CSV table of N, CA and C in Angstrom, one decimal:
chain,number,residue,atom,x,y,z
A,1,MET,N,11.9,-24.8,-2.0
A,1,MET,CA,12.3,-22.8,-1.8
A,1,MET,C,11.9,-22.2,-0.7
A,2,ASN,N,11.2,-23.0,0.7
A,2,ASN,CA,11.5,-22.9,2.0
A,2,ASN,C,10.0,-21.2,1.8
A,3,ARG,N,9.3,-21.9,1.0
A,3,ARG,CA,7.9,-20.9,0.8
A,3,ARG,C,7.2,-21.1,2.5
A,4,LEU,N,6.4,-20.1,2.7
A,4,LEU,CA,5.6,-20.3,3.7
A,4,LEU,C,4.3,-20.6,2.9
A,5,THR,N,3.4,-21.4,4.2
A,5,THR,CA,2.1,-21.5,3.6
A,5,THR,C,1.1,-20.1,3.7
A,6,VAL,N,0.1,-20.2,3.7
A,6,VAL,CA,-0.8,-19.2,3.9
A,6,VAL,C,-1.0,-18.8,5.1
A,7,GLU,N,-1.1,-20.1,6.0
A,7,GLU,CA,-1.5,-20.3,7.5
A,7,GLU,C,-0.3,-19.5,8.4
A,8,GLU,N,1.3,-20.1,7.6
A,8,GLU,CA,2.4,-19.6,8.1
A,8,GLU,C,2.4,-18.4,8.0
A,9,PHE,N,2.4,-17.7,7.0
A,9,PHE,CA,2.4,-16.1,6.9
A,9,PHE,C,1.7,-15.6,7.6
A,10,HIS,N,0.2,-16.1,7.8
A,10,HIS,CA,-0.6,-15.3,8.8
A,10,HIS,C,0.1,-15.1,10.2
A,11,LYS,N,0.8,-16.0,10.7
A,11,LYS,CA,1.4,-16.2,12.1
A,11,LYS,C,2.4,-15.5,12.0
A,12,ALA,N,3.5,-15.4,10.9
A,12,ALA,CA,4.4,-15.2,10.9
A,12,ALA,C,5.1,-13.5,11.3
A,13,GLU,N,6.0,-13.1,11.9
A,13,GLU,CA,6.4,-11.6,12.2
A,13,GLU,C,6.2,-10.9,11.0
A,14,LYS,N,5.6,-9.7,11.1
A,14,LYS,CA,5.4,-8.8,9.7
A,14,LYS,C,6.3,-7.7,9.9
A,15,LEU,N,6.6,-7.0,9.0
A,15,LEU,CA,7.4,-5.9,8.8
A,15,LEU,C,6.1,-4.6,9.0
A,16,PRO,N,6.7,-4.1,10.1
A,16,PRO,CA,5.6,-2.7,10.5
A,16,PRO,C,5.7,-1.7,9.3
A,17,LEU,N,5.4,-2.1,8.2
A,17,LEU,CA,4.7,-1.4,7.3
A,17,LEU,C,3.5,-1.5,6.2
A,18,VAL,N,2.7,-0.5,6.3
A,18,VAL,CA,1.1,-0.5,5.7
A,18,VAL,C,1.5,0.4,4.5
A,19,VAL,N,0.8,-0.1,3.5
A,19,VAL,CA,0.4,0.3,1.9
A,19,VAL,C,-0.9,0.8,2.1
A,20,VAL,N,-1.1,2.5,1.9
A,20,VAL,CA,-2.3,2.7,1.5
A,20,VAL,C,-2.3,3.1,0.2
A,21,LEU,N,-3.6,2.9,-0.5
A,21,LEU,CA,-4.0,2.8,-1.8
A,21,LEU,C,-5.1,3.9,-2.1
A,22,ASP,N,-4.6,5.1,-2.5
A,22,ASP,CA,-5.3,5.8,-2.5
A,22,ASP,C,-6.2,6.4,-4.0
A,23,ASP,N,-7.2,5.9,-4.1
A,23,ASP,CA,-8.0,5.9,-5.3
A,23,ASP,C,-7.3,5.6,-6.5
A,24,VAL,N,-6.6,3.9,-6.5
A,24,VAL,CA,-6.2,3.5,-7.2
A,24,VAL,C,-7.1,2.8,-8.2
A,25,ARG,N,-7.1,2.9,-9.6
A,25,ARG,CA,-7.8,2.7,-10.7
A,25,ARG,C,-8.0,1.0,-11.2
A,26,SER,N,-6.4,0.8,-11.5
A,26,SER,CA,-5.9,-0.5,-12.1
A,26,SER,C,-6.0,-1.8,-11.0
A,27,LEU,N,-6.5,-2.4,-11.8
A,27,LEU,CA,-6.9,-3.8,-11.0
A,27,LEU,C,-5.3,-4.5,-10.9
A,28,HIS,N,-4.7,-4.4,-11.9
A,28,HIS,CA,-3.6,-4.9,-12.4
A,28,HIS,C,-2.0,-4.5,-11.2
A,29,ASN,N,-2.6,-2.9,-10.9
A,29,ASN,CA,-1.7,-2.4,-9.7
A,29,ASN,C,-2.1,-2.8,-8.4
A,30,VAL,N,-3.1,-2.7,-8.2
A,30,VAL,CA,-3.5,-3.5,-6.9
A,30,VAL,C,-3.4,-4.7,-6.9
A,31,GLY,N,-3.3,-5.3,-7.8
A,31,GLY,CA,-2.8,-7.1,-7.5
A,31,GLY,C,-1.2,-7.0,-7.4
A,32,SER,N,-0.6,-6.6,-7.8
A,32,SER,CA,0.8,-6.2,-7.8
A,32,SER,C,1.4,-6.0,-6.5
A,33,VAL,N,0.6,-4.9,-6.1
A,33,VAL,CA,1.1,-4.2,-4.7
A,33,VAL,C,0.8,-5.6,-3.5
A,34,PHE,N,-0.3,-6.3,-4.2
A,34,PHE,CA,-0.6,-7.3,-2.8
A,34,PHE,C,0.3,-8.4,-2.7
A,35,ARG,N,1.2,-8.7,-4.0
A,35,ARG,CA,2.3,-9.5,-4.7
A,35,ARG,C,3.4,-8.9,-3.8
A,36,THR,N,3.8,-7.6,-3.7
A,36,THR,CA,5.0,-7.4,-3.4
A,36,THR,C,4.8,-7.1,-2.0
A,37,ALA,N,3.7,-6.8,-1.6
A,37,ALA,CA,3.7,-6.8,-0.1
A,37,ALA,C,3.9,-8.5,0.6
A,38,ASP,N,3.3,-9.1,-0.1
A,38,ASP,CA,3.3,-10.7,0.3
A,38,ASP,C,4.7,-10.8,0.5
A,39,ALA,N,5.7,-10.7,-0.6
A,39,ALA,CA,7.1,-11.0,-0.7
A,39,ALA,C,7.9,-10.4,0.5
A,40,PHE,N,7.4,-9.4,0.7
A,40,PHE,CA,8.1,-8.8,2.0
A,40,PHE,C,7.5,-8.9,3.3
A,41,ARG,N,6.6,-9.4,3.1
A,41,ARG,CA,5.7,-9.8,4.5
A,41,ARG,C,5.6,-8.4,5.0
A,42,LEU,N,4.7,-7.7,4.6
A,42,LEU,CA,4.4,-6.6,5.1
A,42,LEU,C,3.1,-6.6,6.2
A,43,GLN,N,3.0,-5.4,7.1
A,43,GLN,CA,1.7,-5.7,8.0
A,43,GLN,C,0.4,-5.8,7.4
A,44,ALA,N,0.0,-5.0,6.4
A,44,ALA,CA,-1.3,-4.7,5.7
A,44,ALA,C,-1.2,-3.9,4.5
A,45,ILE,N,-2.4,-3.9,4.0
A,45,ILE,CA,-2.7,-2.7,2.8
A,45,ILE,C,-3.9,-2.4,3.3
A,46,CYS,N,-4.1,-1.1,2.9
A,46,CYS,CA,-5.5,-0.5,2.9
A,46,CYS,C,-6.3,-0.2,1.4
A,47,LEU,N,-7.1,-0.3,1.4
A,47,LEU,CA,-7.6,-0.2,0.0
A,47,LEU,C,-8.5,0.9,0.6
A,48,CYS,N,-8.7,2.1,-0.7
A,48,CYS,CA,-9.4,3.1,-0.4
A,48,CYS,C,-9.9,3.5,-1.5
A,49,GLY,N,-11.0,4.3,-1.4
A,49,GLY,CA,-11.8,5.2,-2.1
A,49,GLY,C,-12.3,4.1,-3.6
A,50,ILE,N,-12.1,4.4,-4.7
A,50,ILE,CA,-12.3,3.8,-5.9
A,50,ILE,C,-11.5,2.3,-6.1
A,51,THR,N,-10.7,2.4,-5.1
A,51,THR,CA,-9.4,1.0,-5.2
A,51,THR,C,-10.6,-0.1,-5.3
A,52,ALA,N,-10.1,-1.2,-6.0
A,52,ALA,CA,-10.9,-2.5,-5.9
A,52,ALA,C,-10.7,-3.3,-4.8
A,53,VAL,N,-11.4,-4.2,-4.6
A,53,VAL,CA,-11.1,-5.0,-2.9
A,53,VAL,C,-11.3,-6.7,-3.9
A,54,PRO,N,-10.5,-7.4,-3.2
A,54,PRO,CA,-10.5,-8.8,-3.6
A,54,PRO,C,-11.8,-9.5,-3.3
A,55,ASP,N,-12.7,-9.1,-2.5
A,55,ASP,CA,-13.4,-9.7,-1.8
A,55,ASP,C,-14.6,-8.7,-1.3
A,56,ASN,N,-16.0,-8.9,-1.3
A,56,ASN,CA,-16.6,-8.1,-0.7
A,56,ASN,C,-16.3,-7.6,0.8
A,57,VAL,N,-16.8,-6.5,1.2
A,57,VAL,CA,-16.4,-5.7,2.4
A,57,VAL,C,-17.7,-5.6,3.0
A,58,LYS,N,-18.1,-6.1,4.4
A,58,LYS,CA,-19.0,-5.9,5.4
A,58,LYS,C,-18.8,-5.5,6.5
A,59,THR,N,-19.9,-4.9,7.1
A,59,THR,CA,-20.1,-4.4,8.7
A,59,THR,C,-20.2,-5.4,9.0
A,60,ALA,N,-20.0,-5.5,10.4
A,60,ALA,CA,-20.3,-6.7,11.4
A,60,ALA,C,-22.1,-7.1,11.3
A,61,ASP,N,-22.9,-6.5,10.9
A,61,ASP,CA,-24.4,-7.1,10.7
A,61,ASP,C,-24.1,-7.8,9.4
A,62,GLY,N,-23.3,-7.8,8.8
A,62,GLY,CA,-23.3,-8.2,7.2
A,62,GLY,C,-23.9,-7.3,6.2
A,63,THR,N,-23.8,-6.1,6.4
A,63,THR,CA,-24.0,-5.2,5.3
A,63,THR,C,-22.9,-5.1,4.3
A,64,VAL,N,-23.1,-5.2,3.0
A,64,VAL,CA,-22.0,-4.8,2.4
A,64,VAL,C,-21.7,-3.5,1.8
A,65,ILE,N,-20.6,-2.8,2.6
A,65,ILE,CA,-20.2,-1.4,2.2
A,65,ILE,C,-19.6,-1.3,0.7
A,66,LYS,N,-18.4,-2.1,0.3
A,66,LYS,CA,-18.0,-2.3,-0.8
A,66,LYS,C,-17.9,-3.8,-1.5
A,67,GLU,N,-18.6,-3.5,-2.3
A,67,GLU,CA,-18.6,-4.8,-3.6
A,67,GLU,C,-18.1,-5.1,-4.4
A,68,ALA,N,-17.1,-6.3,-4.4
A,68,ALA,CA,-16.0,-6.9,-5.5
A,68,ALA,C,-16.8,-7.4,-6.6
A,69,SER,N,-16.3,-7.0,-7.8
A,69,SER,CA,-17.3,-7.5,-8.7
A,69,SER,C,-16.4,-8.9,-9.3
A,70,LEU,N,-17.0,-10.1,-9.5
A,70,LEU,CA,-16.2,-11.1,-10.1
A,70,LEU,C,-15.1,-10.8,-10.7
A,71,LYS,N,-15.4,-9.8,-11.9
A,71,LYS,CA,-14.2,-9.8,-12.9
A,71,LYS,C,-13.2,-9.2,-11.9
A,72,ALA,N,-13.2,-8.0,-11.0
A,72,ALA,CA,-12.6,-7.1,-10.2
A,72,ALA,C,-11.7,-8.1,-9.6
A,73,SER,N,-12.0,-9.0,-8.8
A,73,SER,CA,-11.7,-10.4,-8.1
A,73,SER,C,-10.8,-11.3,-8.8
A,74,GLN,N,-11.2,-11.5,-10.1
A,74,GLN,CA,-10.5,-12.2,-11.1
A,74,GLN,C,-9.1,-11.7,-11.3
A,75,GLU,N,-9.3,-10.1,-12.0
A,75,GLU,CA,-8.4,-9.4,-12.1
A,75,GLU,C,-6.8,-9.3,-11.2
A,76,ILE,N,-7.3,-9.2,-10.3
A,76,ILE,CA,-6.7,-8.8,-8.7
A,76,ILE,C,-6.1,-10.2,-8.6
A,77,HIS,N,-6.8,-11.2,-8.6
A,77,HIS,CA,-5.9,-12.4,-8.2
A,77,HIS,C,-4.8,-13.1,-9.3
A,78,LYS,N,-5.3,-12.7,-10.4
A,78,LYS,CA,-4.6,-12.6,-11.9
A,78,LYS,C,-3.1,-12.2,-11.7
A,79,THR,N,-3.0,-11.0,-10.9
A,79,THR,CA,-1.4,-10.4,-11.0
A,79,THR,C,-0.7,-10.8,-9.4
A,80,ALA,N,-2.0,-11.0,-8.5
A,80,ALA,CA,-1.5,-10.7,-6.8
A,80,ALA,C,-1.0,-12.4,-7.1
A,81,LEU,N,-1.5,-13.4,-7.8
A,81,LEU,CA,-1.2,-15.0,-7.5
A,81,LEU,C,-1.8,-15.2,-6.0
A,82,GLY,N,-2.6,-14.8,-5.5
A,82,GLY,CA,-3.2,-15.5,-4.3
A,82,GLY,C,-2.8,-14.5,-3.1
A,83,ALA,N,-1.6,-13.5,-3.1
A,83,ALA,CA,-1.1,-12.7,-2.4
A,83,ALA,C,-2.7,-12.0,-1.5
A,84,GLU,N,-3.8,-12.1,-2.1
A,84,GLU,CA,-4.9,-11.4,-1.3
A,84,GLU,C,-5.0,-11.9,-0.4
A,85,GLU,N,-4.8,-13.4,-0.7
A,85,GLU,CA,-5.3,-14.3,0.4
A,85,GLU,C,-4.4,-14.3,2.0
A,86,SER,N,-3.3,-13.9,1.6
A,86,SER,CA,-1.9,-13.9,2.7
A,86,SER,C,-1.5,-12.7,3.3
A,87,VAL,N,-2.0,-11.5,2.5
A,87,VAL,CA,-1.8,-10.4,3.0
A,87,VAL,C,-3.2,-9.9,3.6
A,88,SER,N,-3.1,-9.2,4.7
A,88,SER,CA,-4.3,-8.4,5.8
A,88,SER,C,-4.2,-7.3,5.0
A,89,TRP,N,-5.4,-6.8,4.9
A,89,TRP,CA,-6.4,-5.8,4.2
A,89,TRP,C,-7.4,-5.2,4.6
A,90,GLN,N,-7.9,-4.0,4.5
A,90,GLN,CA,-8.7,-3.4,4.9
A,90,GLN,C,-9.2,-2.3,3.9
A,91,TYR,N,-10.7,-2.0,3.7
A,91,TYR,CA,-11.3,-1.2,3.0
A,91,TYR,C,-11.6,0.1,4.0
A,92,PHE,N,-11.1,1.4,3.4
A,92,PHE,CA,-11.7,2.6,4.0
A,92,PHE,C,-12.6,3.6,3.1
A,93,LYS,N,-13.7,4.1,3.2
A,93,LYS,CA,-14.2,4.8,2.1
A,93,LYS,C,-13.0,5.8,1.8
A,94,SER,N,-12.0,6.3,2.6
A,94,SER,CA,-11.1,7.4,1.6
A,94,SER,C,-9.9,7.3,2.6
A,95,ALA,N,-9.2,7.7,1.7
A,95,ALA,CA,-7.5,7.5,2.6
A,95,ALA,C,-7.4,8.5,3.7
A,96,GLU,N,-8.1,9.3,3.7
A,96,GLU,CA,-8.0,10.1,5.1
A,96,GLU,C,-8.6,9.3,6.1
A,97,GLU,N,-9.8,8.3,5.8
A,97,GLU,CA,-10.0,7.9,7.3
A,97,GLU,C,-8.9,6.4,7.5
A,98,ALA,N,-7.9,6.2,6.7
A,98,ALA,CA,-7.3,5.2,6.5
A,98,ALA,C,-5.8,5.6,7.2
A,99,VAL,N,-5.7,7.0,7.0
A,99,VAL,CA,-4.6,7.7,7.4
A,99,VAL,C,-4.9,8.5,9.0
A,100,GLU,N,-6.0,8.5,9.1
A,100,GLU,CA,-6.2,9.0,10.6
A,100,GLU,C,-6.1,7.7,11.4
A,101,LYS,N,-6.7,6.9,11.1
A,101,LYS,CA,-6.8,5.2,12.0
A,101,LYS,C,-5.2,5.1,12.3
A,102,LEU,N,-4.6,5.4,11.2
A,102,LEU,CA,-3.0,4.4,11.0
A,102,LEU,C,-2.3,5.7,12.3
A,103,LYS,N,-2.7,6.8,11.9
A,103,LYS,CA,-1.6,7.7,12.7
A,103,LYS,C,-2.2,7.6,14.3
A,104,ASN,N,-3.3,7.3,14.8
A,104,ASN,CA,-4.2,7.1,16.0
A,104,ASN,C,-3.6,5.6,16.3
A,105,ASP,N,-3.0,4.7,15.7
A,105,ASP,CA,-2.4,3.4,16.3
A,105,ASP,C,-0.9,3.4,15.8
A,106,GLY,N,-0.3,4.6,16.0
A,106,GLY,CA,1.0,4.8,16.2
A,106,GLY,C,2.1,4.8,14.9
A,107,PHE,N,1.2,4.7,13.7
A,107,PHE,CA,2.2,4.9,12.8
A,107,PHE,C,2.6,6.2,12.1
A,108,ILE,N,3.4,5.9,11.8
A,108,ILE,CA,4.3,7.3,10.6
A,108,ILE,C,3.7,7.1,9.6
A,109,VAL,N,3.0,8.0,9.0
A,109,VAL,CA,2.5,8.1,7.5
A,109,VAL,C,3.2,8.7,6.5
A,110,MET,N,3.7,8.5,5.6
A,110,MET,CA,4.6,9.3,4.3
A,110,MET,C,3.9,8.9,3.1
A,111,ALA,N,3.7,10.0,2.5
A,111,ALA,CA,3.1,10.1,1.0
A,111,ALA,C,4.3,10.0,0.1
A,112,ILE,N,4.0,9.1,-0.8
A,112,ILE,CA,5.5,9.0,-2.0
A,112,ILE,C,4.5,9.8,-3.1
A,113,GLU,N,5.1,10.8,-2.8
A,113,GLU,CA,4.8,12.1,-4.0
A,113,GLU,C,5.8,13.3,-4.0
A,114,GLN,N,5.6,13.8,-5.4
A,114,GLN,CA,6.6,14.9,-5.5
A,114,GLN,C,5.8,16.3,-5.1
A,115,CYS,N,6.5,16.6,-3.6
A,115,CYS,CA,6.1,17.8,-2.9
A,115,CYS,C,7.1,18.9,-2.9
A,116,HIS,N,6.8,20.2,-2.5
A,116,HIS,CA,7.6,20.9,-2.3
A,116,HIS,C,7.9,20.7,-0.7
A,117,GLY,N,9.1,20.7,-0.7
A,117,GLY,CA,10.1,19.9,0.5
A,117,GLY,C,10.0,18.7,1.0
A,118,SER,N,9.7,17.5,-0.1
A,118,SER,CA,9.8,16.3,0.0
A,118,SER,C,11.4,16.0,0.2
A,119,THR,N,11.3,14.7,0.7
A,119,THR,CA,12.7,14.1,1.4
A,119,THR,C,12.8,13.1,0.4
A,120,MET,N,14.1,13.2,-0.4
A,120,MET,CA,14.4,12.3,-1.6
A,120,MET,C,14.5,10.8,-0.8
A,121,LEU,N,13.8,10.1,-1.4
A,121,LEU,CA,13.6,8.5,-0.9
A,121,LEU,C,15.0,7.8,-0.3
A,122,GLN,N,16.1,8.0,-1.1
A,122,GLN,CA,17.1,7.5,-0.6
A,122,GLN,C,17.8,8.5,0.8
A,123,ASP,N,17.2,9.2,1.3
A,123,ASP,CA,17.9,10.4,2.0
A,123,ASP,C,16.6,10.0,3.4
A,124,PHE,N,16.1,9.1,3.2
A,124,PHE,CA,15.3,8.9,4.4
A,124,PHE,C,15.6,7.5,5.0
A,125,LEU,N,16.0,7.5,6.3
A,125,LEU,CA,16.1,6.7,7.1
A,125,LEU,C,14.7,6.5,8.4
A,126,PRO,N,14.2,5.1,8.0
A,126,PRO,CA,12.9,5.2,9.3
A,126,PRO,C,13.8,4.9,10.5
A,127,MET,N,12.7,5.8,11.6
A,127,MET,CA,13.7,5.7,12.9
A,127,MET,C,13.3,3.9,13.4
A,128,PRO,N,14.0,3.5,14.1
A,128,PRO,CA,14.4,2.0,14.8
A,128,PRO,C,12.7,1.5,15.5
A,129,GLY,N,12.4,0.6,15.5
A,129,GLY,CA,11.4,0.4,16.4
A,129,GLY,C,9.9,1.1,15.9
A,130,LYS,N,9.5,1.9,15.0
A,130,LYS,CA,8.4,2.6,14.5
A,130,LYS,C,7.9,1.8,13.4
A,131,GLY,N,6.6,2.0,13.5
A,131,GLY,CA,6.0,1.3,12.4
A,131,GLY,C,5.6,3.0,11.4
A,132,TYR,N,5.2,2.0,10.0
A,132,TYR,CA,5.3,3.4,8.7
A,132,TYR,C,4.1,2.8,8.4
A,133,ALA,N,3.8,4.0,7.4
A,133,ALA,CA,2.7,3.7,6.6
A,133,ALA,C,3.1,4.3,5.3
A,134,ILE,N,2.9,4.2,3.7
A,134,ILE,CA,3.3,4.6,2.9
A,134,ILE,C,1.7,4.9,2.1
A,135,VAL,N,1.6,5.9,1.3
A,135,VAL,CA,0.3,6.4,0.8
A,135,VAL,C,0.8,6.3,-0.8
A,136,LEU,N,0.3,5.9,-1.5
A,136,LEU,CA,0.6,5.9,-2.9
A,136,LEU,C,-1.0,6.2,-3.8
A,137,GLY,N,-0.8,7.1,-4.3
A,137,GLY,CA,-2.2,7.6,-5.3
A,137,GLY,C,-2.3,7.3,-6.7
A,138,ASN,N,-3.6,7.8,-7.1
A,138,ASN,CA,-3.7,7.5,-8.3
A,138,ASN,C,-3.3,7.6,-9.4
A,139,GLU,N,-3.1,6.7,-10.5
A,139,GLU,CA,-2.5,6.7,-11.4
A,139,GLU,C,-2.2,8.0,-12.3
A,140,VAL,N,-3.4,9.2,-12.3
A,140,VAL,CA,-3.2,10.3,-13.2
A,140,VAL,C,-3.1,11.6,-12.3
A,141,LYS,N,-3.8,11.5,-11.0
A,141,LYS,CA,-4.0,12.5,-9.9
A,141,LYS,C,-2.7,12.3,-8.7
A,142,GLY,N,-2.6,11.1,-8.8
A,142,GLY,CA,-1.3,11.0,-7.4
A,142,GLY,C,-2.2,10.8,-6.2
A,143,VAL,N,-1.1,11.3,-5.2
A,143,VAL,CA,-2.2,11.3,-3.6
A,143,VAL,C,-3.2,12.4,-3.8
A,144,HIS,N,-4.5,12.4,-2.9
A,144,HIS,CA,-4.8,13.4,-3.2
A,144,HIS,C,-4.2,14.6,-2.0
A,145,GLN,N,-4.3,15.6,-2.1
A,145,GLN,CA,-3.9,17.0,-1.6
A,145,GLN,C,-3.8,16.9,-0.5
A,146,ASP,N,-5.6,16.5,0.3
A,146,ASP,CA,-6.0,16.6,1.6
A,146,ASP,C,-5.5,15.5,2.2
A,147,VAL,N,-5.0,14.7,1.7
A,147,VAL,CA,-4.4,13.3,2.2
A,147,VAL,C,-3.1,13.2,2.7
A,148,VAL,N,-2.3,14.1,1.5
A,148,VAL,CA,-0.7,14.6,1.9
A,148,VAL,C,-0.9,16.0,2.7
A,149,ASP,N,-1.6,16.6,3.1
A,149,ASP,CA,-1.9,17.4,4.0
A,149,ASP,C,-1.6,16.8,5.7
A,150,GLN,N,-2.3,15.4,5.7
A,150,GLN,CA,-2.5,14.7,6.5
A,150,GLN,C,-1.2,14.2,7.2
A,151,CYS,N,-0.5,13.6,5.9
A,151,CYS,CA,0.6,12.9,6.4
A,151,CYS,C,2.0,13.4,7.0
A,152,ASP,N,2.7,12.4,7.6
A,152,ASP,CA,3.4,13.4,8.5
A,152,ASP,C,4.9,13.8,7.7
A,153,GLY,N,4.6,13.4,6.4
A,153,GLY,CA,5.9,14.0,5.3
A,153,GLY,C,5.7,13.4,4.0
A,154,CYS,N,6.4,13.8,3.0
A,154,CYS,CA,6.4,13.0,1.8
A,154,CYS,C,8.1,12.4,1.3
A,155,LEU,N,7.6,11.5,0.8
A,155,LEU,CA,9.0,10.8,0.0
A,155,LEU,C,8.7,10.8,-1.5
A,156,GLU,N,9.9,11.2,-2.0
A,156,GLU,CA,10.0,11.4,-3.5
A,156,GLU,C,11.0,10.3,-4.2
A,157,ILE,N,10.8,9.7,-4.9
A,157,ILE,CA,11.9,8.8,-5.8
A,157,ILE,C,12.2,10.0,-7.0
A,158,PRO,N,13.8,9.8,-6.9
A,158,PRO,CA,14.1,10.7,-8.4
A,158,PRO,C,14.1,10.3,-9.1
A,159,GLN,N,14.2,11.0,-10.2
A,159,GLN,CA,13.9,10.6,-11.6
A,159,GLN,C,14.3,11.6,-12.3
A,160,PHE,N,15.1,11.2,-13.5
A,160,PHE,CA,15.9,12.1,-14.7
A,160,PHE,C,15.4,12.2,-15.9
A,161,GLY,N,14.2,11.2,-16.2
A,161,GLY,CA,14.0,11.4,-17.4
A,161,GLY,C,13.0,12.4,-17.9
A,162,THR,N,12.1,12.3,-18.9
A,162,THR,CA,11.2,13.3,-19.4
A,162,THR,C,9.9,13.1,-18.7
A,163,LYS,N,9.9,12.1,-18.1
A,163,LYS,CA,8.6,11.9,-17.3
A,163,LYS,C,8.7,12.3,-16.1
A,164,HIS,N,7.9,12.8,-15.4
A,164,HIS,CA,7.8,13.0,-13.9
A,164,HIS,C,6.9,12.1,-13.2
A,165,SER,N,6.9,10.8,-13.5
A,165,SER,CA,6.0,10.0,-12.9
A,165,SER,C,6.4,8.8,-12.9
A,166,LEU,N,5.9,7.5,-11.9
A,166,LEU,CA,6.0,6.0,-12.3
A,166,LEU,C,4.8,5.5,-11.9
A,167,ASN,N,4.8,4.3,-12.4
A,167,ASN,CA,3.6,3.5,-12.2
A,167,ASN,C,3.2,3.1,-10.9
A,168,VAL,N,2.4,2.9,-10.5
A,168,VAL,CA,2.0,2.7,-9.1
A,168,VAL,C,2.6,1.7,-8.6
A,169,SER,N,2.6,0.7,-9.3
A,169,SER,CA,3.1,-0.7,-8.6
A,169,SER,C,4.7,-0.3,-8.8
A,170,VAL,N,5.0,-0.3,-9.4
A,170,VAL,CA,6.8,0.5,-9.7
A,170,VAL,C,7.2,0.8,-8.6
A,171,THR,N,6.3,2.2,-8.5
A,171,THR,CA,6.6,2.8,-7.5
A,171,THR,C,6.6,2.3,-5.5
A,172,ALA,N,5.6,1.6,-5.6
A,172,ALA,CA,5.4,0.7,-4.6
A,172,ALA,C,6.2,-0.3,-4.0
A,173,GLY,N,7.3,-0.8,-5.3
A,173,GLY,CA,8.3,-1.9,-5.5
A,173,GLY,C,9.2,-1.1,-4.7
A,174,ILE,N,9.5,-0.1,-5.3
A,174,ILE,CA,10.6,1.1,-5.0
A,174,ILE,C,10.6,1.1,-3.4
A,175,ALA,N,9.6,2.0,-3.2
A,175,ALA,CA,9.4,2.7,-1.7
A,175,ALA,C,9.5,1.3,-0.9
A,176,ILE,N,8.8,0.4,-1.3
A,176,ILE,CA,9.0,-1.1,-0.1
A,176,ILE,C,10.2,-1.4,-0.2
A,177,TRP,N,10.9,-1.8,-0.9
A,177,TRP,CA,12.2,-2.3,-0.8
A,177,TRP,C,13.3,-1.5,0.1
A,178,HIS,N,13.1,0.0,-0.4
A,178,HIS,CA,13.7,0.7,0.4
A,178,HIS,C,13.6,0.8,2.0
A,179,PHE,N,12.4,0.4,2.5
A,179,PHE,CA,11.7,0.4,3.5
A,179,PHE,C,12.3,-0.9,4.2
A,180,VAL,N,12.2,-2.2,3.4
A,180,VAL,CA,13.1,-3.3,3.7
A,180,VAL,C,14.1,-3.3,3.9
A,181,GLN,N,15.1,-2.9,3.3
A,181,GLN,CA,16.7,-2.4,3.6
A,181,GLN,C,16.9,-1.9,4.8
A,182,GLN,N,16.3,-0.7,5.3
A,182,GLN,CA,16.3,-0.1,6.4
A,182,GLN,C,15.6,-0.9,7.7
A,183,MET,N,15.0,-1.6,7.3
A,183,MET,CA,13.9,-1.9,8.7
A,183,MET,C,14.3,-3.3,9.0
A,184,MET,N,15.0,-3.9,8.4
A,184,MET,CA,15.0,-5.6,8.8
A,184,MET,C,16.7,-5.7,9.1
């Protein structure tokens, strides 16, 4: 089926899109985002705050700053199906730190959130040649307001039912697909 090996994936050109997970609780959501990021060859994922990590995060001197439990690793793997090994990821103590780094690296950072003045996703056209990051928030509280304030804007997925939110992994899939269609 012309699938890349993990080694080929690492060497392949990536879509200049990074997903930032801001305090995402569900291990299944984390794994699903990894799998979607692999499917569309995204540049990276930033795991922030309480978001589980697939493996221990260590400093240069070997100090563990975020420990992955065996259960978390197994649950992420169960949904990611190994994409946690192909997709580059980094842990940040807070989404604010991740957004600051991404902006310093030249990324345009957009929160996927319902906000006053947000742009409907279908109306958003990424600028050619630019790198983007999308921030997805906690399953109950969404993207933290201080992170929203730090972003370059907010994108909203239109909804027409009685609920006013979508599952994090569903939101990621919709938003990523929009960027893929516009950027490829």
